[in-house]
PDB file of C-alpha atoms and ligand atoms in Angstrom:
ATOM      1  CA  GLN B   1      29.261-176.882  26.516  1.00 53.00           C
ATOM      2  CA  GLY B   2      29.832-173.354  25.258  1.00 92.00           C
ATOM      3  CA  LEU B   3      32.874-172.751  27.504  1.00 96.00           C
ATOM      4  CA  MET B   4      34.570-170.915  24.654  1.00 98.00           C
ATOM      5  CA  ALA B   5      31.506-169.116  23.294  1.00 98.00           C
ATOM      6  CA  GLY B   6      32.453-165.641  22.092  1.00 97.00           C
ATOM      7  CA  LYS B   7      36.182-166.384  22.172  1.00 98.00           C
ATOM      8  CA  ARG B   8      38.448-166.095  19.145  1.00 98.00           C
ATOM      9  CA  GLY B   9      42.019-167.159  18.724  1.00 98.00           C
ATOM     10  CA  LEU B  10      44.919-168.512  16.743  1.00 98.00           C
ATOM     11  CA  ILE B  11      46.253-172.069  16.649  1.00 98.00           C
ATOM     12  CA  MET B  12      49.801-172.492  15.297  1.00 98.00           C
ATOM     13  CA  GLY B  13      51.425-175.838  14.525  1.00 97.00           C
ATOM     14  CA  LEU B  14      48.717-177.827  12.757  1.00 97.00           C
ATOM     15  CA  ALA B  15      50.450-180.242  10.395  1.00 96.00           C
ATOM     16  CA  ASN B  16      47.841-182.986   9.974  1.00 96.00           C
ATOM     17  CA  ASN B  17      45.015-184.812  11.769  1.00 96.00           C
ATOM     18  CA  ARG B  18      47.492-186.442  14.156  1.00 97.00           C
ATOM     19  CA  SER B  19      48.872-183.112  15.396  1.00 98.00           C
ATOM     20  CA  ILE B  20      48.285-182.138  19.009  1.00 98.00           C
ATOM     21  CA  ALA B  21      47.116-178.810  17.544  1.00 98.00           C
ATOM     22  CA  TRP B  22      44.265-180.712  15.872  1.00 98.00           C
ATOM     23  CA  GLY B  23      43.142-182.272  19.168  1.00 98.00           C
ATOM     24  CA  ILE B  24      43.114-178.804  20.715  1.00 98.00           C
ATOM     25  CA  ALA B  25      41.366-177.223  17.717  1.00 98.00           C
ATOM     26  CA  LYS B  26      38.549-179.799  17.847  1.00 98.00           C
ATOM     27  CA  ALA B  27      37.985-179.354  21.578  1.00 98.00           C
ATOM     28  CA  LEU B  28      37.933-175.555  21.238  1.00 98.00           C
ATOM     29  CA  HIS B  29      35.553-175.690  18.288  1.00 98.00           C
ATOM     30  CA  ASP B  30      33.183-178.034  20.119  1.00 98.00           C
ATOM     31  CA  ALA B  31      33.178-175.584  23.023  1.00 98.00           C
ATOM     32  CA  GLY B  32      32.134-172.737  20.719  1.00 98.00           C
ATOM     33  CA  ALA B  33      35.428-170.977  19.901  1.00 98.00           C
ATOM     34  CA  GLU B  34      36.141-169.246  16.607  1.00 98.00           C
ATOM     35  CA  ILE B  35      39.486-170.443  15.312  1.00 98.00           C
ATOM     36  CA  ALA B  36      42.177-169.119  12.984  1.00 98.00           C
ATOM     37  CA  LEU B  37      45.044-171.347  11.842  1.00 98.00           C
ATOM     38  CA  THR B  38      48.522-170.905  10.469  1.00 97.00           C
ATOM     39  CA  TYR B  39      50.551-173.683   8.913  1.00 96.00           C
ATOM     40  CA  GLN B  40      54.188-173.898   7.969  1.00 96.00           C
ATOM     41  CA  GLY B  41      55.279-174.467   4.386  1.00 92.00           C
ATOM     42  CA  GLU B  42      53.218-174.715   1.221  1.00 89.00           C
ATOM     43  CA  ALA B  43      53.310-178.519   1.406  1.00 88.00           C
ATOM     44  CA  LEU B  44      51.008-178.428   4.428  1.00 89.00           C
ATOM     45  CA  LYS B  45      48.430-176.159   2.803  1.00 91.00           C
ATOM     46  CA  LYS B  46      46.621-179.126   1.190  1.00 92.00           C
ATOM     47  CA  ARG B  47      46.489-180.980   4.530  1.00 92.00           C
ATOM     48  CA  VAL B  48      45.343-178.038   6.594  1.00 95.00           C
ATOM     49  CA  ALA B  49      42.630-176.656   4.274  1.00 95.00           C
ATOM     50  CA  PRO B  50      40.147-179.555   4.683  1.00 96.00           C
ATOM     51  CA  LEU B  51      40.767-179.676   8.452  1.00 97.00           C
ATOM     52  CA  ALA B  52      40.102-175.956   8.725  1.00 97.00           C
ATOM     53  CA  GLU B  53      36.883-176.409   6.808  1.00 97.00           C
ATOM     54  CA  ARG B  54      35.636-178.980   9.319  1.00 97.00           C
ATOM     55  CA  LEU B  55      35.917-176.370  12.068  1.00 97.00           C
ATOM     56  CA  ASP B  56      34.818-173.339  10.019  1.00 97.00           C
ATOM     57  CA  ALA B  57      38.269-171.990  10.832  1.00 98.00           C
ATOM     58  CA  ILE B  58      39.998-169.128   9.063  1.00 97.00           C
ATOM     59  CA  VAL B  59      43.218-170.173   7.355  1.00 96.00           C
ATOM     60  CA  VAL B  60      45.485-167.205   7.963  1.00 97.00           C
ATOM     61  CA  GLY B  61      48.264-168.641   5.803  1.00 95.00           C
ATOM     62  CA  ASP B  62      51.825-169.818   5.845  1.00 96.00           C
ATOM     63  CA  CYS B  63      53.697-168.669   8.952  1.00 98.00           C
ATOM     64  CA  ASP B  64      57.308-169.665   9.549  1.00 98.00           C
ATOM     65  CA  VAL B  65      58.279-168.538  13.042  1.00 98.00           C
ATOM     66  CA  THR B  66      61.919-168.095  11.996  1.00 98.00           C
ATOM     67  CA  ASP B  67      60.734-165.233   9.798  1.00 98.00           C
ATOM     68  CA  GLU B  68      59.681-162.185  11.848  1.00 98.00           C
ATOM     69  CA  ALA B  69      57.903-160.643   8.874  1.00 98.00           C
ATOM     70  CA  SER B  70      55.791-163.747   8.434  1.00 97.00           C
ATOM     71  CA  ILE B  71      54.688-163.634  12.108  1.00 98.00           C
ATOM     72  CA  ASP B  72      53.815-159.948  11.673  1.00 98.00           C
ATOM     73  CA  ALA B  73      51.827-160.770   8.549  1.00 98.00           C
ATOM     74  CA  ALA B  74      49.809-163.449  10.358  1.00 98.00           C
ATOM     75  CA  PHE B  75      48.906-161.103  13.209  1.00 98.00           C
ATOM     76  CA  ASP B  76      48.080-158.320  10.725  1.00 98.00           C
ATOM     77  CA  VAL B  77      45.488-160.630   9.186  1.00 98.00           C
ATOM     78  CA  LEU B  78      44.015-161.335  12.630  1.00 98.00           C
ATOM     79  CA  GLU B  79      43.908-157.641  13.436  1.00 98.00           C
ATOM     80  CA  GLN B  80      42.079-156.881  10.200  1.00 98.00           C
ATOM     81  CA  LYS B  81      39.617-159.746  10.561  1.00 97.00           C
ATOM     82  CA  TRP B  82      38.898-159.666  14.268  1.00 98.00           C
ATOM     83  CA  GLY B  83      40.613-156.640  15.823  1.00 97.00           C
ATOM     84  CA  LYS B  84      40.887-158.464  19.131  1.00 98.00           C
ATOM     85  CA  ILE B  85      41.812-162.050  20.071  1.00 98.00           C
ATOM     86  CA  ASP B  86      41.383-164.089  23.255  1.00 98.00           C
ATOM     87  CA  PHE B  87      43.790-167.005  22.898  1.00 99.00           C
ATOM     88  CA  VAL B  88      46.857-168.369  21.113  1.00 99.00           C
ATOM     89  CA  VAL B  89      47.966-171.994  20.971  1.00 99.00           C
ATOM     90  CA  HIS B  90      51.675-172.486  20.226  1.00 99.00           C
ATOM     91  CA  ALA B  91      52.166-176.131  19.195  1.00 98.00           C
ATOM     92  CA  ILE B  92      55.450-175.716  17.374  1.00 98.00           C
ATOM     93  CA  ALA B  93      58.826-177.396  17.728  1.00 98.00           C
ATOM     94  CA  PHE B  94      61.655-178.416  15.456  1.00 97.00           C
ATOM     95  CA  SER B  95      65.090-180.017  15.600  1.00 97.00           C
ATOM     96  CA  ASP B  96      67.219-181.824  13.063  1.00 97.00           C
ATOM     97  CA  LYS B  97      66.180-185.480  13.221  1.00 95.00           C
ATOM     98  CA  GLU B  98      69.832-186.559  12.977  1.00 95.00           C
ATOM     99  CA  GLU B  99      70.433-185.032  16.394  1.00 96.00           C
ATOM    100  CA  LEU B 100      67.425-186.607  18.118  1.00 95.00           C
ATOM    101  CA  THR B 101      69.399-189.787  18.523  1.00 94.00           C
ATOM    102  CA  GLY B 102      72.758-190.533  20.114  1.00 94.00           C
ATOM    103  CA  ARG B 103      74.397-188.049  22.456  1.00 96.00           C
ATOM    104  CA  TYR B 104      73.344-184.492  23.384  1.00 97.00           C
ATOM    105  CA  LEU B 105      77.054-183.752  23.463  1.00 97.00           C
ATOM    106  CA  ASP B 106      77.185-184.036  19.694  1.00 97.00           C
ATOM    107  CA  THR B 107      74.627-181.279  19.005  1.00 98.00           C
ATOM    108  CA  SER B 108      75.907-178.852  16.382  1.00 98.00           C
ATOM    109  CA  PRO B 109      75.820-175.124  17.150  1.00 98.00           C
ATOM    110  CA  GLU B 110      73.659-174.558  14.060  1.00 98.00           C
ATOM    111  CA  ASN B 111      71.022-177.067  15.135  1.00 98.00           C
ATOM    112  CA  PHE B 112      71.198-175.900  18.741  1.00 98.00           C
ATOM    113  CA  ASN B 113      70.341-172.355  17.631  1.00 98.00           C
ATOM    114  CA  LYS B 114      67.637-173.452  15.217  1.00 98.00           C
ATOM    115  CA  THR B 115      66.026-175.756  17.775  1.00 98.00           C
ATOM    116  CA  MET B 116      66.019-172.991  20.387  1.00 98.00           C
ATOM    117  CA  GLN B 117      64.696-170.400  17.963  1.00 98.00           C
ATOM    118  CA  ILE B 118      61.778-172.469  16.663  1.00 98.00           C
ATOM    119  CA  SER B 119      60.927-174.401  19.821  1.00 98.00           C
ATOM    120  CA  CYS B 120      61.535-171.730  22.460  1.00 98.00           C
ATOM    121  CA  TYR B 121      62.116-168.174  21.232  1.00 98.00           C
ATOM    122  CA  SER B 122      59.084-168.321  18.947  1.00 98.00           C
ATOM    123  CA  LEU B 123      56.772-168.386  21.986  1.00 98.00           C
ATOM    124  CA  ALA B 124      58.105-164.966  23.022  1.00 98.00           C
ATOM    125  CA  ALA B 125      57.929-163.680  19.448  1.00 98.00           C
ATOM    126  CA  VAL B 126      54.315-164.800  19.108  1.00 98.00           C
ATOM    127  CA  SER B 127      53.313-163.584  22.589  1.00 99.00           C
ATOM    128  CA  LYS B 128      54.648-160.122  21.787  1.00 98.00           C
ATOM    129  CA  ARG B 129      52.307-159.859  18.788  1.00 98.00           C
ATOM    130  CA  ALA B 130      49.416-161.459  20.665  1.00 98.00           C
ATOM    131  CA  GLU B 131      49.720-158.901  23.466  1.00 98.00           C
ATOM    132  CA  LYS B 132      48.673-156.108  21.107  1.00 98.00           C
ATOM    133  CA  LEU B 133      45.471-157.926  20.141  1.00 98.00           C
ATOM    134  CA  MET B 134      44.584-159.279  23.599  1.00 98.00           C
ATOM    135  CA  THR B 135      43.020-156.023  24.653  1.00 98.00           C
ATOM    136  CA  GLU B 136      40.656-157.665  27.113  1.00 98.00           C
ATOM    137  CA  GLY B 137      43.138-160.180  28.523  1.00 98.00           C
ATOM    138  CA  GLY B 138      43.828-163.576  27.075  1.00 98.00           C
ATOM    139  CA  SER B 139      45.356-167.011  27.377  1.00 99.00           C
ATOM    140  CA  ILE B 140      48.476-168.318  25.657  1.00 99.00           C
ATOM    141  CA  LEU B 141      49.241-172.034  25.725  1.00 99.00           C
ATOM    142  CA  THR B 142      52.329-173.927  24.618  1.00 99.00           C
ATOM    143  CA  LEU B 143      53.272-177.622  24.549  1.00 98.00           C
ATOM    144  CA  THR B 144      56.213-179.130  26.356  1.00 98.00           C
ATOM    145  CA  TYR B 145      57.523-182.561  27.320  1.00 98.00           C
ATOM    146  CA  TYR B 146      58.956-184.323  30.378  1.00 98.00           C
ATOM    147  CA  GLY B 147      62.363-184.404  28.651  1.00 97.00           C
ATOM    148  CA  ALA B 148      62.699-180.818  29.941  1.00 98.00           C
ATOM    149  CA  GLU B 149      62.772-182.089  33.538  1.00 98.00           C
ATOM    150  CA  LYS B 150      64.535-185.426  33.280  1.00 97.00           C
ATOM    151  CA  VAL B 151      66.955-186.833  30.742  1.00 97.00           C
ATOM    152  CA  MET B 152      64.992-188.884  28.229  1.00 94.00           C
ATOM    153  CA  PRO B 153      66.884-191.033  25.753  1.00 92.00           C
ATOM    154  CA  ASN B 154      67.382-189.324  22.365  1.00 95.00           C
ATOM    155  CA  TYR B 155      65.421-186.180  23.274  1.00 96.00           C
ATOM    156  CA  ASN B 156      68.750-184.337  23.569  1.00 97.00           C
ATOM    157  CA  VAL B 157      68.735-180.723  22.399  1.00 98.00           C
ATOM    158  CA  MET B 158      64.942-180.717  22.343  1.00 98.00           C
ATOM    159  CA  GLY B 159      64.945-181.403  26.092  1.00 98.00           C
ATOM    160  CA  VAL B 160      67.193-178.405  26.614  1.00 98.00           C
ATOM    161  CA  ALA B 161      64.909-176.268  24.427  1.00 98.00           C
ATOM    162  CA  LYS B 162      61.820-177.443  26.348  1.00 98.00           C
ATOM    163  CA  ALA B 163      63.499-176.558  29.663  1.00 99.00           C
ATOM    164  CA  ALA B 164      64.066-173.063  28.271  1.00 99.00           C
ATOM    165  CA  LEU B 165      60.484-173.001  27.011  1.00 99.00           C
ATOM    166  CA  GLU B 166      59.134-173.844  30.479  1.00 99.00           C
ATOM    167  CA  ALA B 167      61.255-171.054  31.978  1.00 99.00           C
ATOM    168  CA  SER B 168      59.960-168.713  29.243  1.00 99.00           C
ATOM    169  CA  VAL B 169      56.392-169.525  30.259  1.00 99.00           C
ATOM    170  CA  LYS B 170      57.167-168.175  33.736  1.00 99.00           C
ATOM    171  CA  TYR B 171      58.892-165.014  32.514  1.00 99.00           C
ATOM    172  CA  LEU B 172      56.146-164.308  29.987  1.00 99.00           C
ATOM    173  CA  ALA B 173      53.488-164.892  32.649  1.00 99.00           C
ATOM    174  CA  VAL B 174      55.093-162.120  34.715  1.00 99.00           C
ATOM    175  CA  ASP B 175      55.494-159.763  31.742  1.00 98.00           C
ATOM    176  CA  LEU B 176      51.902-160.187  30.595  1.00 98.00           C
ATOM    177  CA  GLY B 177      50.128-160.687  33.915  1.00 98.00           C
ATOM    178  CA  PRO B 178      49.261-156.998  34.410  1.00 98.00           C
ATOM    179  CA  GLN B 179      47.300-157.126  31.123  1.00 98.00           C
ATOM    180  CA  LYS B 180      45.449-160.217  32.378  1.00 98.00           C
ATOM    181  CA  ILE B 181      47.137-162.329  29.729  1.00 99.00           C
ATOM    182  CA  ARG B 182      47.912-165.785  31.097  1.00 99.00           C
ATOM    183  CA  VAL B 183      50.709-168.025  29.810  1.00 99.00           C
ATOM    184  CA  ASN B 184      50.785-171.743  30.541  1.00 99.00           C
ATOM    185  CA  ALA B 185      52.186-174.999  29.180  1.00 99.00           C
ATOM    186  CA  ILE B 186      50.815-178.505  28.907  1.00 99.00           C
ATOM    187  CA  SER B 187      53.466-181.174  29.315  1.00 99.00           C
ATOM    188  CA  ALA B 188      51.959-183.917  27.185  1.00 98.00           C
ATOM    189  CA  GLY B 189      52.789-187.593  27.389  1.00 98.00           C
ATOM    190  CA  PRO B 190      54.234-189.099  24.204  1.00 98.00           C
ATOM    191  CA  ILE B 191      51.880-189.230  21.203  1.00 98.00           C
ATOM    192  CA  LYS B 192      52.687-190.580  17.759  1.00 97.00           C
ATOM    193  CA  THR B 193      52.737-187.440  15.582  1.00 96.00           C
ATOM    194  CA  LEU B 194      54.907-186.277  12.692  1.00 92.00           C
ATOM    195  CA  ALA B 195      57.263-184.444  15.063  1.00 91.00           C
ATOM    196  CA  ALA B 196      57.517-187.466  17.382  1.00 94.00           C
ATOM    197  CA  ALA B 197      58.405-189.735  14.483  1.00 89.00           C
ATOM    198  CA  GLY B 198      61.759-187.938  14.341  1.00 87.00           C
ATOM    199  CA  ILE B 199      62.748-189.036  17.840  1.00 88.00           C
ATOM    200  CA  GLY B 200      64.897-192.157  18.098  1.00 83.00           C
ATOM    201  CA  ASP B 201      63.217-195.264  19.609  1.00 89.00           C
ATOM    202  CA  PHE B 202      59.914-193.416  19.966  1.00 91.00           C
ATOM    203  CA  ARG B 203      57.854-196.612  19.880  1.00 93.00           C
ATOM    204  CA  TYR B 204      59.773-197.918  22.843  1.00 93.00           C
ATOM    205  CA  ILE B 205      59.079-194.689  24.767  1.00 94.00           C
ATOM    206  CA  LEU B 206      55.353-195.069  24.013  1.00 96.00           C
ATOM    207  CA  LYS B 207      55.283-198.635  25.302  1.00 96.00           C
ATOM    208  CA  TRP B 208      57.335-197.713  28.373  1.00 96.00           C
ATOM    209  CA  ASN B 209      54.824-194.986  29.236  1.00 97.00           C
ATOM    210  CA  GLU B 210      51.882-197.282  28.678  1.00 97.00           C
ATOM    211  CA  TYR B 211      53.301-199.897  31.039  1.00 97.00           C
ATOM    212  CA  ASN B 212      54.537-197.519  33.733  1.00 97.00           C
ATOM    213  CA  ALA B 213      52.198-194.516  33.879  1.00 98.00           C
ATOM    214  CA  PRO B 214      49.764-194.677  36.818  1.00 98.00           C
ATOM    215  CA  LEU B 215      46.798-194.776  34.422  1.00 98.00           C
ATOM    216  CA  ARG B 216      48.484-197.554  32.369  1.00 98.00           C
ATOM    217  CA  GLU B 217      47.752-195.895  29.035  1.00 98.00           C
ATOM    218  CA  THR B 218      49.220-193.270  26.748  1.00 98.00           C
ATOM    219  CA  VAL B 219      47.404-190.007  26.111  1.00 98.00           C
ATOM    220  CA  SER B 220      45.561-188.994  22.939  1.00 98.00           C
ATOM    221  CA  ILE B 221      45.393-185.651  21.168  1.00 98.00           C
ATOM    222  CA  ASP B 222      41.799-185.416  22.423  1.00 98.00           C
ATOM    223  CA  ASP B 223      42.974-185.807  26.025  1.00 98.00           C
ATOM    224  CA  VAL B 224      45.373-182.918  25.491  1.00 98.00           C
ATOM    225  CA  GLY B 225      42.613-180.950  23.741  1.00 98.00           C
ATOM    226  CA  ASN B 226      40.234-181.326  26.657  1.00 98.00           C
ATOM    227  CA  SER B 227      42.872-180.196  29.142  1.00 98.00           C
ATOM    228  CA  ALA B 228      43.717-177.275  26.852  1.00 98.00           C
ATOM    229  CA  LEU B 229      40.103-176.188  27.120  1.00 98.00           C
ATOM    230  CA  TYR B 230      40.635-175.521  30.808  1.00 98.00           C
ATOM    231  CA  PHE B 231      43.657-173.315  30.130  1.00 98.00           C
ATOM    232  CA  LEU B 232      42.101-171.397  27.244  1.00 98.00           C
ATOM    233  CA  SER B 233      38.739-170.799  28.921  1.00 98.00           C
ATOM    234  CA  ASN B 234      37.834-168.741  31.993  1.00 98.00           C
ATOM    235  CA  LEU B 235      37.886-171.917  34.125  1.00 98.00           C
ATOM    236  CA  SER B 236      41.593-171.249  34.700  1.00 98.00           C
ATOM    237  CA  ARG B 237      41.333-167.459  35.094  1.00 98.00           C
ATOM    238  CA  SER B 238      43.645-167.456  38.116  1.00 98.00           C
ATOM    239  CA  VAL B 239      46.229-169.835  36.664  1.00 98.00           C
ATOM    240  CA  THR B 240      49.367-168.551  34.954  1.00 99.00           C
ATOM    241  CA  GLY B 241      53.035-169.496  34.628  1.00 98.00           C
ATOM    242  CA  GLU B 242      52.098-173.158  35.080  1.00 98.00           C
ATOM    243  CA  THR B 243      53.388-176.330  33.415  1.00 98.00           C
ATOM    244  CA  HIS B 244      50.632-178.909  33.752  1.00 98.00           C
ATOM    245  CA  HIS B 245      51.230-182.605  33.040  1.00 98.00           C
ATOM    246  CA  VAL B 246      48.732-184.396  30.810  1.00 98.00           C
ATOM    247  CA  ASP B 247      50.629-187.665  30.778  1.00 98.00           C
ATOM    248  CA  SER B 248      48.541-190.338  32.523  1.00 98.00           C
ATOM    249  CA  GLY B 249      50.542-189.438  35.635  1.00 98.00           C
ATOM    250  CA  TYR B 250      53.882-190.645  34.263  1.00 98.00           C
ATOM    251  CA  HIS B 251      55.835-187.745  35.830  1.00 98.00           C
ATOM    252  CA  VAL B 252      55.158-189.003  39.354  1.00 98.00           C
ATOM    253  CA  VAL B 253      56.865-192.310  38.660  1.00 97.00           C
ATOM    254  CA  GLY B 254      59.320-191.634  35.799  1.00 88.00           C
TER     255      GLY B 254
HETATM  256  O1  LIG H 301      54.785-186.898  21.858  1.00 94.29           O
HETATM  257  C1  LIG H 301      54.519-185.823  21.335  1.00 94.29           C
HETATM  258  N1  LIG H 301      54.079-185.751  20.094  1.00 94.29           N
HETATM  259  C2  LIG H 301      54.682-184.575  22.139  1.00 94.29           C
HETATM  260  C3  LIG H 301      54.725-183.348  21.517  1.00 94.29           C
HETATM  261  C4  LIG H 301      54.804-184.701  23.604  1.00 94.29           C
HETATM  262  C5  LIG H 301      54.923-183.447  24.288  1.00 94.29           C
HETATM  263  C6  LIG H 301      54.995-182.255  23.616  1.00 94.29           C
HETATM  264  N2  LIG H 301      54.899-182.214  22.239  1.00 94.29           N
HETATM  265  C7  LIG H 301      54.960-180.909  21.582  1.00 94.29           C
HETATM  266  C8  LIG H 301      55.942-180.767  20.451  1.00 94.29           C
HETATM  267  O2  LIG H 301      57.270-180.637  20.909  1.00 94.29           O
HETATM  268  C9  LIG H 301      55.432-179.477  19.819  1.00 94.29           C
HETATM  269  O3  LIG H 301      55.867-178.367  20.577  1.00 94.29           O
HETATM  270  O4  LIG H 301      53.726-180.596  20.991  1.00 94.29           O
HETATM  271  C10 LIG H 301      53.920-179.627  19.971  1.00 94.29           C
HETATM  272  C11 LIG H 301      53.170-180.076  18.728  1.00 94.29           C
HETATM  273  O5  LIG H 301      53.840-181.200  18.183  1.00 94.29           O
HETATM  274  P1  LIG H 301      53.127-182.483  17.524  1.00 94.29           P
HETATM  275  O6  LIG H 301      51.681-182.268  17.444  1.00 94.29           O
HETATM  276  O7  LIG H 301      53.668-183.658  18.212  1.00 94.29           O
HETATM  277  O8  LIG H 301      53.801-182.520  16.074  1.00 94.29           O
HETATM  278  P2  LIG H 301      53.394-182.056  14.598  1.00 94.29           P
HETATM  279  O9  LIG H 301      52.042-182.513  14.237  1.00 94.29           O
HETATM  280  O10 LIG H 301      54.522-182.495  13.732  1.00 94.29           O
HETATM  281  O11 LIG H 301      53.403-180.468  14.701  1.00 94.29           O
HETATM  282  C12 LIG H 301      54.539-179.701  14.975  1.00 94.29           C
HETATM  283  C13 LIG H 301      54.616-178.612  13.937  1.00 94.29           C
HETATM  284  C14 LIG H 301      55.392-178.852  12.656  1.00 94.29           C
HETATM  285  O12 LIG H 301      55.165-179.947  12.050  1.00 94.29           O
HETATM  286  P3  LIG H 301      56.380-180.642  11.180  1.00 94.29           P
HETATM  287  O13 LIG H 301      56.225-182.080  11.582  1.00 94.29           O
HETATM  288  O14 LIG H 301      56.019-180.311   9.787  1.00 94.29           O
HETATM  289  O15 LIG H 301      57.717-180.078  11.603  1.00 94.29           O
HETATM  290  O16 LIG H 301      55.381-177.483  14.283  1.00 94.29           O
HETATM  291  C15 LIG H 301      55.389-176.668  13.136  1.00 94.29           C
HETATM  292  C16 LIG H 301      55.116-177.538  11.964  1.00 94.29           C
HETATM  293  O17 LIG H 301      53.847-177.324  11.440  1.00 94.29           O
HETATM  294  N3  LIG H 301      56.646-176.028  12.879  1.00 94.29           N
HETATM  295  C17 LIG H 301      56.722-174.726  12.586  1.00 94.29           C
HETATM  296  N4  LIG H 301      55.774-173.778  12.527  1.00 94.29           N
HETATM  297  C18 LIG H 301      56.159-172.551  12.178  1.00 94.29           C
HETATM  298  N5  LIG H 301      57.421-172.231  11.903  1.00 94.29           N
HETATM  299  C19 LIG H 301      58.066-174.476  12.315  1.00 94.29           C
HETATM  300  C20 LIG H 301      58.403-173.160  11.954  1.00 94.29           C
HETATM  301  N6  LIG H 301      59.656-172.797  11.661  1.00 94.29           N
HETATM  302  N7  LIG H 301      58.769-175.629  12.454  1.00 94.29           N
HETATM  303  C21 LIG H 301      57.891-176.572  12.801  1.00 94.29           C
END
């Protein structure tokens, strides 16, 4: 449909072809966007390279968001290649699997800090670099989950990090609004990805959503990708600071 024709941007958080980042990357590519990708850890390089090829995407390289220098390096590559960018997709989260089960109360300070740094602070760190390259405005999109709003079993410290992430979206939207850079979040329904596999009883959560969501089905990475297209294109040019549910309507009943 060409909604993204002439737009260039970075997608962070592609791990494999089940990643939400992959659903978004496909939708953006089909709409005419030029895409650059970062991955995390050498182990993922093999997985990401063939996916990048399918979308004619630039593989910027390994970018660990806990390492400021590695974020700088990724944005330096973008600056050299493109000079200017129009969008960034932040599809990154991490917490120790051991703590995504049982009680939130038992979260260790080390994992609390790491979860917050990777799943929340990194959006600010990335947005700060993106600002410099979004010289004609832009759109930044992150991914969140309903566990930020309501207590979901086993989501624990990740729910707390997502609540902070959703607040960050609002603060960043205010900081970057004058430059016409929009910041939004999609709150996706549960999808079986690598990250989700770490959450206790995840299959039960999937089934529960399927039976109880108004649309009586779970969402796919393509559903999230299509909604992302709205946020990353000019269709949403007056929308910022928003958390938008792509969850088959579960949040109105859950
Ligand atoms: O049900 C779900 N899958 C939902 C996911 C529902 C609602 C929201 N989300 C969110 C996640 O919390 C995350 O923010 O969507 C985002 C993307 O997650 P995903 O697509 O579910 O999971 P996955 O394919 O595993 O991608 C997340 C990636 C990491 O993968 P692994 O599994 O290797 O941890 O985040 C990246 C990494 O590639 N990541 C990092 N990237 C840079 N630096 C780092 C890091 N330090 N840590 C993790």
